[in-house]
Amino acid sequence: MKLASILCGLSLTFAATAASAEVVETRADGFKLESRVQIGTGDRELVWSELVGIGDWWSDSHTYSGDASNISITPEAGGCWCEIWPGGQIEHGRIILAWPERGILRAEAPLGPLQAQAVNAVLTWEIRSRGQGEGLEIVQTFEVNGGTAATAQAAPLVDMVMTEGLDRFRRYMASGDPEGELDDE
């Protein structure tokens, strides 16, 4: 199975712009990624509730079961970011910070093939205000430490999968469909 296919990661109309992504840093033992999307709504509570509803917007092709609706996040410290289907289950991550008031969700999440490595992987989603009347921005950071040179070399592919996930969330927020076409494209 290709690395990209097993990596998991995340009726209202809102203005939104495409995801910007960057491999911020690569090291001999890991990497740091950052992606951002703009969400036209200023309703942080709505964005939070949709973000933690990951099974509605994540890609089926980046799951173990082939069906993203099998993925859920329990947004509380110690909560599971799990995928459960008949015949199998996996913990993609463990929630280490859930702070809806501040719009921060953080998980220890050695996604996909990173689980087979002795790495520390931390994924953070932060919902930030873009200013009065400017809507919100989601900043996604993913930092992986303790791997090998092969781990570091995987950074661009992992970045592609994680950025795709965040862009699917943006599309979902804008159109209700994570694969929907948007006006800005």
Tab-separated table of N, CA, C and O in Angstrom, residues 3-128:
chain	number	residue	atom	x	y	z
A	3	LEU	N	2.398	4.857	0.779
A	3	LEU	CA	2.463	5.659	1.998
A	3	LEU	C	1.295	6.628	2.056
A	3	LEU	O	0.628	6.748	3.072
A	4	ALA	N	1.016	7.296	0.956
A	4	ALA	CA	-0.059	8.301	0.960
A	4	ALA	C	-1.417	7.677	1.217
A	4	ALA	O	-2.290	8.291	1.802
A	5	SER	N	-1.631	6.437	0.781
A	5	SER	CA	-2.950	5.851	0.943
A	5	SER	C	-3.223	5.385	2.357
A	5	SER	O	-4.364	5.170	2.723
A	6	ILE	N	-2.194	5.242	3.192
A	6	ILE	CA	-2.444	4.808	4.555
A	6	ILE	C	-2.249	5.908	5.572
A	6	ILE	O	-2.535	5.724	6.744
A	7	LEU	N	-1.804	7.080	5.129
A	7	LEU	CA	-1.688	8.203	6.071
A	7	LEU	C	-3.085	8.738	6.401
A	7	LEU	O	-3.910	8.947	5.521
A	8	CYS	N	-3.198	9.005	7.706
A	8	CYS	CA	-4.427	9.604	8.109
A	8	CYS	C	-4.255	11.017	8.635
A	8	CYS	O	-3.456	11.264	9.398
A	9	GLY	N	-4.480	11.179	8.710
A	9	GLY	CA	-4.356	12.531	9.504
A	9	GLY	C	-4.859	12.536	10.506
A	9	GLY	O	-5.014	11.538	10.547
A	10	LEU	N	-7.232	14.352	9.156
A	10	LEU	CA	-9.109	16.350	9.537
A	10	LEU	C	-8.752	16.088	7.565
A	10	LEU	O	-6.679	14.777	6.115
A	11	SER	N	-24.723	22.712	4.050
A	11	SER	CA	-25.704	23.667	3.478
A	11	SER	C	-25.318	25.111	3.762
A	11	SER	O	-25.987	26.014	3.295
A	12	LEU	N	-24.197	25.340	4.606
A	12	LEU	CA	-23.736	26.700	4.890
A	12	LEU	C	-22.694	27.098	3.853
A	12	LEU	O	-21.861	26.290	3.456
A	13	THR	N	-22.719	28.343	3.410
A	13	THR	CA	-21.732	28.806	2.441
A	13	THR	C	-20.881	29.900	3.066
A	13	THR	O	-21.403	30.864	3.575
A	14	PHE	N	-19.575	29.725	2.997
A	14	PHE	CA	-18.628	30.682	3.545
A	14	PHE	C	-17.567	30.970	2.494
A	14	PHE	O	-17.202	30.089	1.725
A	15	ALA	N	-17.028	32.176	2.495
A	15	ALA	CA	-15.883	32.487	1.638
A	15	ALA	C	-14.658	31.797	2.225
A	15	ALA	O	-14.494	31.742	3.429
A	16	ALA	N	-13.800	31.260	1.383
A	16	ALA	CA	-12.605	30.564	1.852
A	16	ALA	C	-11.538	30.617	0.771
A	16	ALA	O	-11.842	30.807	-0.394
A	17	THR	N	-10.297	30.450	1.161
A	17	THR	CA	-9.215	30.404	0.193
A	17	THR	C	-8.449	29.108	0.352
A	17	THR	O	-8.501	28.466	1.391
A	18	ALA	N	-7.738	28.707	-0.685
A	18	ALA	CA	-7.030	27.436	-0.699
A	18	ALA	C	-5.976	27.359	0.401
A	18	ALA	O	-5.494	28.360	0.900
A	19	ALA	N	-5.641	26.125	0.737
A	19	ALA	CA	-4.652	25.892	1.787
A	19	ALA	C	-3.271	26.327	1.321
A	19	ALA	O	-2.880	26.097	0.190
A	20	SER	N	-2.539	26.962	2.231
A	20	SER	CA	-1.121	27.205	1.986
A	20	SER	C	-0.375	26.215	2.865
A	20	SER	O	-0.798	25.933	3.975
A	21	ALA	N	0.692	25.663	2.342
A	21	ALA	CA	1.397	24.603	3.057
A	21	ALA	C	2.896	24.806	2.953
A	21	ALA	O	3.387	25.399	1.998
A	22	GLU	N	3.585	24.274	3.952
A	22	GLU	CA	5.028	24.437	3.962
A	22	GLU	C	5.664	23.357	4.824
A	22	GLU	O	5.184	23.059	5.909
A	23	VAL	N	6.745	22.766	4.303
A	23	VAL	CA	7.620	21.960	5.141
A	23	VAL	C	8.524	22.981	5.823
A	23	VAL	O	9.411	23.550	5.198
A	24	VAL	N	8.236	23.276	7.080
A	24	VAL	CA	8.937	24.326	7.813
A	24	VAL	C	10.376	23.930	8.094
A	24	VAL	O	11.288	24.747	8.021
A	25	GLU	N	10.566	22.654	8.415
A	25	GLU	CA	11.901	22.208	8.813
A	25	GLU	C	12.027	20.703	8.596
A	25	GLU	O	11.080	19.960	8.833
A	26	THR	N	13.174	20.277	8.122
A	26	THR	CA	13.509	18.852	8.134
A	26	THR	C	14.822	18.695	8.874
A	26	THR	O	15.713	19.546	8.778
A	27	ARG	N	14.880	17.637	9.656
A	27	ARG	CA	16.076	17.320	10.438
A	27	ARG	C	16.434	15.866	10.177
A	27	ARG	O	15.640	15.117	9.606
A	28	ALA	N	17.577	15.454	10.633
A	28	ALA	CA	17.984	14.062	10.447
A	28	ALA	C	16.987	13.094	11.072
A	28	ALA	O	16.832	11.971	10.603
A	29	ASP	N	16.286	13.542	12.112
A	29	ASP	CA	15.378	12.628	12.816
A	29	ASP	C	13.909	13.036	12.732
A	29	ASP	O	13.085	12.547	13.498
A	30	GLY	N	13.532	13.926	11.804
A	30	GLY	CA	12.132	14.302	11.715
A	30	GLY	C	11.878	15.545	10.894
A	30	GLY	O	12.725	15.960	10.106
A	31	PHE	N	10.732	16.159	11.121
A	31	PHE	CA	10.325	17.318	10.336
A	31	PHE	C	9.210	18.071	11.044
A	31	PHE	O	8.596	17.565	11.979
A	32	LYS	N	8.944	19.285	10.546
A	32	LYS	CA	7.830	20.103	11.018
A	32	LYS	C	7.113	20.657	9.795
A	32	LYS	O	7.748	21.203	8.890
A	33	LEU	N	5.781	20.525	9.794
A	33	LEU	CA	4.944	20.999	8.706
A	33	LEU	C	3.985	22.061	9.226
A	33	LEU	O	3.596	22.021	10.394
A	34	GLU	N	3.591	22.966	8.360
A	34	GLU	CA	2.563	23.938	8.721
A	34	GLU	C	1.692	24.209	7.504
A	34	GLU	O	2.202	24.434	6.405
A	35	SER	N	0.381	24.177	7.716
A	35	SER	CA	-0.599	24.500	6.677
A	35	SER	C	-1.615	25.459	7.265
A	35	SER	O	-1.890	25.429	8.463
A	36	ARG	N	-2.200	26.283	6.393
A	36	ARG	CA	-3.201	27.266	6.823
A	36	ARG	C	-4.326	27.319	5.803
A	36	ARG	O	-4.073	27.227	4.603
A	37	VAL	N	-5.531	27.502	6.319
A	37	VAL	CA	-6.675	27.796	5.449
A	37	VAL	C	-7.486	28.903	6.090
A	37	VAL	O	-7.515	29.037	7.316
A	38	GLN	N	-8.121	29.686	5.235
A	38	GLN	CA	-8.995	30.748	5.715
A	38	GLN	C	-10.435	30.278	5.604
A	38	GLN	O	-10.832	29.690	4.595
A	39	ILE	N	-11.184	30.536	6.662
A	39	ILE	CA	-12.596	30.180	6.725
A	39	ILE	C	-13.364	31.484	6.881
A	39	ILE	O	-13.060	32.279	7.768
A	40	GLY	N	-14.353	31.722	6.042
A	40	GLY	CA	-15.060	32.991	6.030
A	40	GLY	C	-15.901	33.280	7.261
A	40	GLY	O	-16.152	34.428	7.572
A	41	THR	N	-16.331	32.263	7.964
A	41	THR	CA	-17.163	32.498	9.139
A	41	THR	C	-16.326	32.934	10.335
A	41	THR	O	-15.170	32.558	10.456
A	42	GLY	N	-16.921	33.711	11.209
A	42	GLY	CA	-16.259	34.095	12.448
A	42	GLY	C	-16.775	33.293	13.631
A	42	GLY	O	-16.476	33.608	14.776
A	43	ASP	N	-17.552	32.257	13.380
A	43	ASP	CA	-18.163	31.446	14.431
A	43	ASP	C	-17.214	30.319	14.850
A	43	ASP	O	-17.237	29.234	14.292
A	44	ARG	N	-16.386	30.596	15.847
A	44	ARG	CA	-15.382	29.639	16.321
A	44	ARG	C	-16.026	28.334	16.813
A	44	ARG	O	-15.506	27.252	16.575
A	45	GLU	N	-17.165	28.441	17.499
A	45	GLU	CA	-17.832	27.234	18.009
A	45	GLU	C	-18.263	26.319	16.871
A	45	GLU	O	-18.126	25.101	16.964
A	46	LEU	N	-18.790	26.907	15.801
A	46	LEU	CA	-19.187	26.105	14.647
A	46	LEU	C	-17.974	25.430	14.012
A	46	LEU	O	-18.001	24.234	13.713
A	47	VAL	N	-16.913	26.195	13.814
A	47	VAL	CA	-15.710	25.629	13.196
A	47	VAL	C	-15.152	24.508	14.066
A	47	VAL	O	-14.775	23.442	13.566
A	48	TRP	N	-15.121	24.712	15.378
A	48	TRP	CA	-14.640	23.671	16.296
A	48	TRP	C	-15.465	22.399	16.150
A	48	TRP	O	-14.913	21.308	16.007
A	49	SER	N	-16.797	22.544	16.189
A	49	SER	CA	-17.642	21.350	16.134
A	49	SER	C	-17.481	20.610	14.808
A	49	SER	O	-17.499	19.377	14.779
A	50	GLU	N	-17.288	21.326	13.727
A	50	GLU	CA	-17.078	20.671	12.431
A	50	GLU	C	-15.677	20.058	12.338
A	50	GLU	O	-15.497	18.981	11.767
A	51	LEU	N	-14.691	20.718	12.905
A	51	LEU	CA	-13.326	20.183	12.898
A	51	LEU	C	-13.258	18.836	13.617
A	51	LEU	O	-12.671	17.884	13.109
A	52	VAL	N	-13.868	18.748	14.789
A	52	VAL	CA	-13.808	17.491	15.532
A	52	VAL	C	-14.719	16.431	14.921
A	52	VAL	O	-14.590	15.248	15.249
A	53	GLY	N	-15.586	16.819	14.001
A	53	GLY	CA	-16.392	15.862	13.252
A	53	GLY	C	-15.639	15.355	12.036
A	53	GLY	O	-16.149	15.319	10.924
A	54	ILE	N	-14.421	14.933	12.233
A	54	ILE	CA	-13.475	14.595	11.161
A	54	ILE	C	-13.994	13.548	10.181
A	54	ILE	O	-13.642	13.560	9.006
A	55	GLY	N	-14.857	12.657	10.627
A	55	GLY	CA	-15.388	11.628	9.737
A	55	GLY	C	-16.229	12.182	8.600
A	55	GLY	O	-16.442	11.506	7.596
A	56	ASP	N	-16.684	13.441	8.744
A	56	ASP	CA	-17.481	14.073	7.694
A	56	ASP	C	-16.639	14.685	6.582
A	56	ASP	O	-17.150	14.930	5.495
A	57	TRP	N	-15.372	14.967	6.850
A	57	TRP	CA	-14.591	15.690	5.847
A	57	TRP	C	-13.262	15.035	5.478
A	57	TRP	O	-12.664	15.383	4.468
A	58	TRP	N	-12.767	14.092	6.246
A	58	TRP	CA	-11.497	13.438	5.924
A	58	TRP	C	-11.677	12.569	4.683
A	58	TRP	O	-12.772	12.137	4.350
A	59	SER	N	-10.617	12.260	3.999
A	59	SER	CA	-10.656	11.476	2.763
A	59	SER	C	-10.706	9.974	3.047
A	59	SER	O	-9.915	9.457	3.842
A	60	ASP	N	-11.615	9.287	2.368
A	60	ASP	CA	-11.681	7.826	2.474
A	60	ASP	C	-10.349	7.178	2.101
A	60	ASP	O	-9.972	6.154	2.661
A	61	SER	N	-9.629	7.785	1.146
A	61	SER	CA	-8.391	7.179	0.662
A	61	SER	C	-7.247	7.264	1.668
A	61	SER	O	-6.219	6.614	1.477
A	62	HIS	N	-7.421	8.022	2.748
A	62	HIS	CA	-6.388	8.110	3.779
A	62	HIS	C	-6.896	7.513	5.090
A	62	HIS	O	-6.729	8.089	6.164
A	63	THR	N	-7.548	6.373	4.944
A	63	THR	CA	-8.041	5.622	6.101
A	63	THR	C	-7.596	4.172	5.958
A	63	THR	O	-7.187	3.742	4.876
A	64	TYR	N	-7.700	3.435	7.031
A	64	TYR	CA	-7.417	2.003	6.978
A	64	TYR	C	-8.634	1.229	6.481
A	64	TYR	O	-8.505	0.228	5.789
A	65	SER	N	-9.831	1.696	6.837
A	65	SER	CA	-11.064	0.983	6.495
A	65	SER	C	-11.591	1.327	5.107
A	65	SER	O	-12.463	0.629	4.599
A	66	GLY	N	-11.082	2.417	4.514
A	66	GLY	CA	-11.603	2.867	3.232
A	66	GLY	C	-12.852	3.720	3.359
A	66	GLY	O	-13.474	4.066	2.364
A	67	ASP	N	-13.218	4.085	4.602
A	67	ASP	CA	-14.435	4.851	4.842
A	67	ASP	C	-14.202	5.832	5.987
A	67	ASP	O	-14.154	5.437	7.151
A	68	ALA	N	-14.064	7.110	5.653
A	68	ALA	CA	-13.762	8.133	6.663
A	68	ALA	C	-14.852	8.264	7.715
A	68	ALA	O	-14.583	8.730	8.825
A	69	SER	N	-16.067	7.825	7.413
A	69	SER	CA	-17.128	7.925	8.419
A	69	SER	C	-16.863	7.021	9.616
A	69	SER	O	-17.523	7.147	10.646
A	70	ASN	N	-15.880	6.151	9.520
A	70	ASN	CA	-15.482	5.298	10.644
A	70	ASN	C	-14.529	6.012	11.607
A	70	ASN	O	-14.138	5.445	12.617
A	71	ILE	N	-14.142	7.250	11.277
A	71	ILE	CA	-13.199	7.996	12.107
A	71	ILE	C	-13.962	8.953	13.017
A	71	ILE	O	-14.908	9.618	12.592
A	72	SER	N	-13.512	9.030	14.267
A	72	SER	CA	-14.105	9.988	15.207
A	72	SER	C	-13.017	10.524	16.128
A	72	SER	O	-11.978	9.898	16.316
A	73	ILE	N	-13.287	11.700	16.668
A	73	ILE	CA	-12.401	12.317	17.661
A	73	ILE	C	-13.235	12.594	18.907
A	73	ILE	O	-14.306	13.205	18.814
A	74	THR	N	-12.747	12.148	20.048
A	74	THR	CA	-13.334	12.511	21.327
A	74	THR	C	-12.536	13.705	21.836
A	74	THR	O	-11.408	13.534	22.298
A	75	PRO	N	-13.091	14.931	21.733
A	75	PRO	CA	-12.319	16.149	22.000
A	75	PRO	C	-12.183	16.468	23.488
A	75	PRO	O	-12.742	17.440	23.990
A	76	GLU	N	-11.409	15.632	24.163
A	76	GLU	CA	-11.094	15.849	25.581
A	76	GLU	C	-9.741	15.215	25.846
A	76	GLU	O	-9.326	14.294	25.129
A	77	ALA	N	-9.045	15.715	26.869
A	77	ALA	CA	-7.729	15.158	27.184
A	77	ALA	C	-7.852	13.649	27.393
A	77	ALA	O	-8.720	13.190	28.124
A	78	GLY	N	-7.004	12.902	26.707
A	78	GLY	CA	-7.054	11.444	26.765
A	78	GLY	C	-8.026	10.838	25.774
A	78	GLY	O	-8.100	9.622	25.640
A	79	GLY	N	-8.782	11.684	25.071
A	79	GLY	CA	-9.764	11.193	24.108
A	79	GLY	C	-9.099	10.532	22.907
A	79	GLY	O	-7.971	10.838	22.542
A	80	CYS	N	-9.830	9.649	22.295
A	80	CYS	CA	-9.312	8.886	21.161
A	80	CYS	C	-9.662	9.539	19.831
A	80	CYS	O	-10.783	9.992	19.620
A	81	TRP	N	-8.682	9.591	18.945
A	81	TRP	CA	-8.906	9.880	17.530
A	81	TRP	C	-8.822	8.503	16.906
A	81	TRP	O	-7.734	7.980	16.661
A	82	CYS	N	-9.955	7.866	16.751
A	82	CYS	CA	-9.991	6.454	16.399
A	82	CYS	C	-10.741	6.203	15.103
A	82	CYS	O	-11.587	6.991	14.703
A	83	GLU	N	-10.412	5.073	14.507
A	83	GLU	CA	-11.131	4.561	13.346
A	83	GLU	C	-11.541	3.143	13.703
A	83	GLU	O	-10.691	2.294	13.983
A	84	ILE	N	-12.841	2.906	13.726
A	84	ILE	CA	-13.366	1.597	14.120
A	84	ILE	C	-14.318	1.122	13.034
A	84	ILE	O	-15.232	1.847	12.632
A	85	TRP	N	-14.091	-0.098	12.559
A	85	TRP	CA	-14.921	-0.686	11.517
A	85	TRP	C	-15.069	-2.169	11.820
A	85	TRP	O	-14.299	-2.712	12.610
A	86	PRO	N	-16.056	-2.820	11.224
A	86	PRO	CA	-16.206	-4.255	11.473
A	86	PRO	C	-14.923	-4.993	11.083
A	86	PRO	O	-14.455	-4.882	9.964
A	87	GLY	N	-14.325	-5.639	12.030
A	87	GLY	CA	-13.115	-6.407	11.763
A	87	GLY	C	-11.819	-5.685	12.068
A	87	GLY	O	-10.743	-6.256	11.886
A	88	GLY	N	-11.869	-4.437	12.525
A	88	GLY	CA	-10.618	-3.753	12.830
A	88	GLY	C	-10.822	-2.409	13.505
A	88	GLY	O	-11.916	-1.860	13.521
A	89	GLN	N	-9.732	-1.917	14.062
A	89	GLN	CA	-9.738	-0.592	14.661
A	89	GLN	C	-8.308	-0.111	14.838
A	89	GLN	O	-7.381	-0.910	14.935
A	90	ILE	N	-8.168	1.203	14.834
A	90	ILE	CA	-6.859	1.810	15.023
A	90	ILE	C	-7.025	3.126	15.776
A	90	ILE	O	-7.997	3.848	15.570
A	91	GLU	N	-6.081	3.406	16.638
A	91	GLU	CA	-6.007	4.708	17.286
A	91	GLU	C	-5.022	5.538	16.475
A	91	GLU	O	-3.824	5.278	16.508
A	92	HIS	N	-5.535	6.512	15.758
A	92	HIS	CA	-4.665	7.404	14.981
A	92	HIS	C	-3.929	8.362	15.895
A	92	HIS	O	-2.811	8.771	15.601
A	93	GLY	N	-4.584	8.739	16.998
A	93	GLY	CA	-3.976	9.689	17.917
A	93	GLY	C	-4.705	9.719	19.244
A	93	GLY	O	-5.807	9.195	19.385
A	94	ARG	N	-4.044	10.333	20.197
A	94	ARG	CA	-4.593	10.528	21.544
A	94	ARG	C	-4.611	12.023	21.796
A	94	ARG	O	-3.593	12.700	21.624
A	95	ILE	N	-5.761	12.563	22.168
A	95	ILE	CA	-5.905	13.998	22.393
A	95	ILE	C	-5.145	14.388	23.661
A	95	ILE	O	-5.334	13.783	24.723
A	96	ILE	N	-4.270	15.381	23.537
A	96	ILE	CA	-3.503	15.860	24.692
A	96	ILE	C	-3.899	17.278	25.084
A	96	ILE	O	-3.562	17.727	26.179
A	97	LEU	N	-4.634	17.988	24.218
A	97	LEU	CA	-5.146	19.312	24.551
A	97	LEU	C	-6.422	19.549	23.751
A	97	LEU	O	-6.413	19.444	22.521
A	98	ALA	N	-7.496	19.824	24.459
A	98	ALA	CA	-8.761	20.195	23.826
A	98	ALA	C	-9.235	21.459	24.526
A	98	ALA	O	-9.648	21.416	25.678
A	99	TRP	N	-9.155	22.585	23.839
A	99	TRP	CA	-9.461	23.873	24.429
A	99	TRP	C	-10.369	24.647	23.469
A	99	TRP	O	-9.917	25.537	22.739
A	100	PRO	N	-11.655	24.302	23.471
A	100	PRO	CA	-12.568	24.934	22.519
A	100	PRO	C	-12.600	26.457	22.603
A	100	PRO	O	-12.683	27.121	21.569
A	101	GLU	N	-12.526	27.027	23.809
A	101	GLU	CA	-12.550	28.487	23.960
A	101	GLU	C	-11.435	29.166	23.190
A	101	GLU	O	-11.595	30.261	22.664
A	102	ARG	N	-10.280	28.531	23.154
A	102	ARG	CA	-9.124	29.077	22.427
A	102	ARG	C	-9.004	28.506	21.018
A	102	ARG	O	-8.140	28.927	20.255
A	103	GLY	N	-9.833	27.509	20.727
A	103	GLY	CA	-9.799	26.910	19.399
A	103	GLY	C	-8.571	26.070	19.150
A	103	GLY	O	-8.076	26.025	18.027
A	104	ILE	N	-8.073	25.364	20.166
A	104	ILE	CA	-6.868	24.552	19.999
A	104	ILE	C	-7.193	23.090	20.273
A	104	ILE	O	-7.738	22.739	21.324
A	105	LEU	N	-6.852	22.236	19.324
A	105	LEU	CA	-6.968	20.796	19.474
A	105	LEU	C	-5.606	20.196	19.127
A	105	LEU	O	-5.070	20.453	18.046
A	106	ARG	N	-5.041	19.438	20.071
A	106	ARG	CA	-3.708	18.866	19.874
A	106	ARG	C	-3.757	17.375	20.186
A	106	ARG	O	-4.390	16.956	21.151
A	107	ALA	N	-3.050	16.601	19.369
A	107	ALA	CA	-3.020	15.154	19.550
A	107	ALA	C	-1.615	14.616	19.360
A	107	ALA	O	-0.866	15.108	18.512
A	108	GLU	N	-1.272	13.630	20.174
A	108	GLU	CA	-0.113	12.793	19.855
A	108	GLU	C	-0.618	11.866	18.766
A	108	GLU	O	-1.548	11.085	18.992
A	109	ALA	N	-0.048	11.982	17.577
A	109	ALA	CA	-0.645	11.324	16.417
A	109	ALA	C	0.400	10.836	15.424
A	109	ALA	O	0.630	11.460	14.393
A	110	PRO	N	1.035	9.703	15.705
A	110	PRO	CA	1.940	9.133	14.712
A	110	PRO	C	1.119	8.456	13.611
A	110	PRO	O	0.861	7.254	13.638
A	111	LEU	N	0.666	9.249	12.675
A	111	LEU	CA	-0.290	8.798	11.678
A	111	LEU	C	0.299	7.794	10.703
A	111	LEU	O	1.479	7.847	10.352
A	112	GLY	N	-0.557	6.898	10.237
A	112	GLY	CA	-0.194	5.931	9.208
A	112	GLY	C	1.055	5.154	9.534
A	112	GLY	O	1.188	4.591	10.623
A	113	PRO	N	2.013	5.125	8.612
A	113	PRO	CA	3.225	4.334	8.807
A	113	PRO	C	4.134	4.859	9.908
A	113	PRO	O	5.035	4.151	10.358
A	114	LEU	N	3.907	6.092	10.369
A	114	LEU	CA	4.716	6.609	11.478
A	114	LEU	C	4.480	5.805	12.751
A	114	LEU	O	5.331	5.776	13.635
A	115	GLN	N	3.320	5.131	12.845
A	115	GLN	CA	3.043	4.309	14.027
A	115	GLN	C	4.041	3.171	14.184
A	115	GLN	O	4.265	2.699	15.285
A	116	ALA	N	4.601	2.716	13.101
A	116	ALA	CA	5.550	1.607	13.144
A	116	ALA	C	6.956	2.074	13.488
A	116	ALA	O	7.876	1.262	13.577
A	117	GLN	N	7.136	3.367	13.677
A	117	GLN	CA	8.442	3.920	14.013
A	117	GLN	C	8.429	4.443	15.446
A	117	GLN	O	7.385	4.803	15.973
A	118	ALA	N	9.556	4.487	16.052
A	118	ALA	CA	9.675	5.015	17.419
A	118	ALA	C	9.801	6.532	17.342
A	118	ALA	O	10.865	7.099	17.567
A	119	VAL	N	8.673	7.190	17.013
A	119	VAL	CA	8.679	8.643	16.857
A	119	VAL	C	7.679	9.283	17.808
A	119	VAL	O	6.742	8.647	18.276
A	120	ASN	N	7.905	10.551	18.048
A	120	ASN	CA	6.945	11.392	18.738
A	120	ASN	C	6.367	12.307	17.669
A	120	ASN	O	7.104	13.038	17.011
A	121	ALA	N	5.044	12.242	17.468
A	121	ALA	CA	4.393	13.049	16.440
A	121	ALA	C	3.244	13.816	17.074
A	121	ALA	O	2.367	13.216	17.691
A	122	VAL	N	3.267	15.137	16.942
A	122	VAL	CA	2.250	15.985	17.551
A	122	VAL	C	1.587	16.818	16.456
A	122	VAL	O	2.259	17.552	15.724
A	123	LEU	N	0.261	16.688	16.373
A	123	LEU	CA	-0.543	17.447	15.425
A	123	LEU	C	-1.364	18.469	16.196
A	123	LEU	O	-2.032	18.113	17.173
A	124	THR	N	-1.312	19.719	15.766
A	124	THR	CA	-2.095	20.781	16.399
A	124	THR	C	-2.920	21.486	15.348
A	124	THR	O	-2.409	21.847	14.285
A	125	TRP	N	-4.210	21.649	15.650
A	125	TRP	CA	-5.080	22.518	14.869
A	125	TRP	C	-5.413	23.700	15.755
A	125	TRP	O	-5.828	23.534	16.898
A	126	GLU	N	-5.236	24.918	15.237
A	126	GLU	CA	-5.578	26.114	15.986
A	126	GLU	C	-6.480	27.001	15.135
A	126	GLU	O	-6.146	27.342	13.999
A	127	ILE	N	-7.625	27.354	15.704
A	127	ILE	CA	-8.583	28.229	15.045
A	127	ILE	C	-8.273	29.648	15.502
A	127	ILE	O	-8.389	29.965	16.681
A	128	ARG	N	-7.849	30.498	14.571
A	128	ARG	CA	-7.441	31.866	14.903
A	128	ARG	C	-8.323	32.887	14.204
A	128	ARG	O	-8.726	32.678	13.057
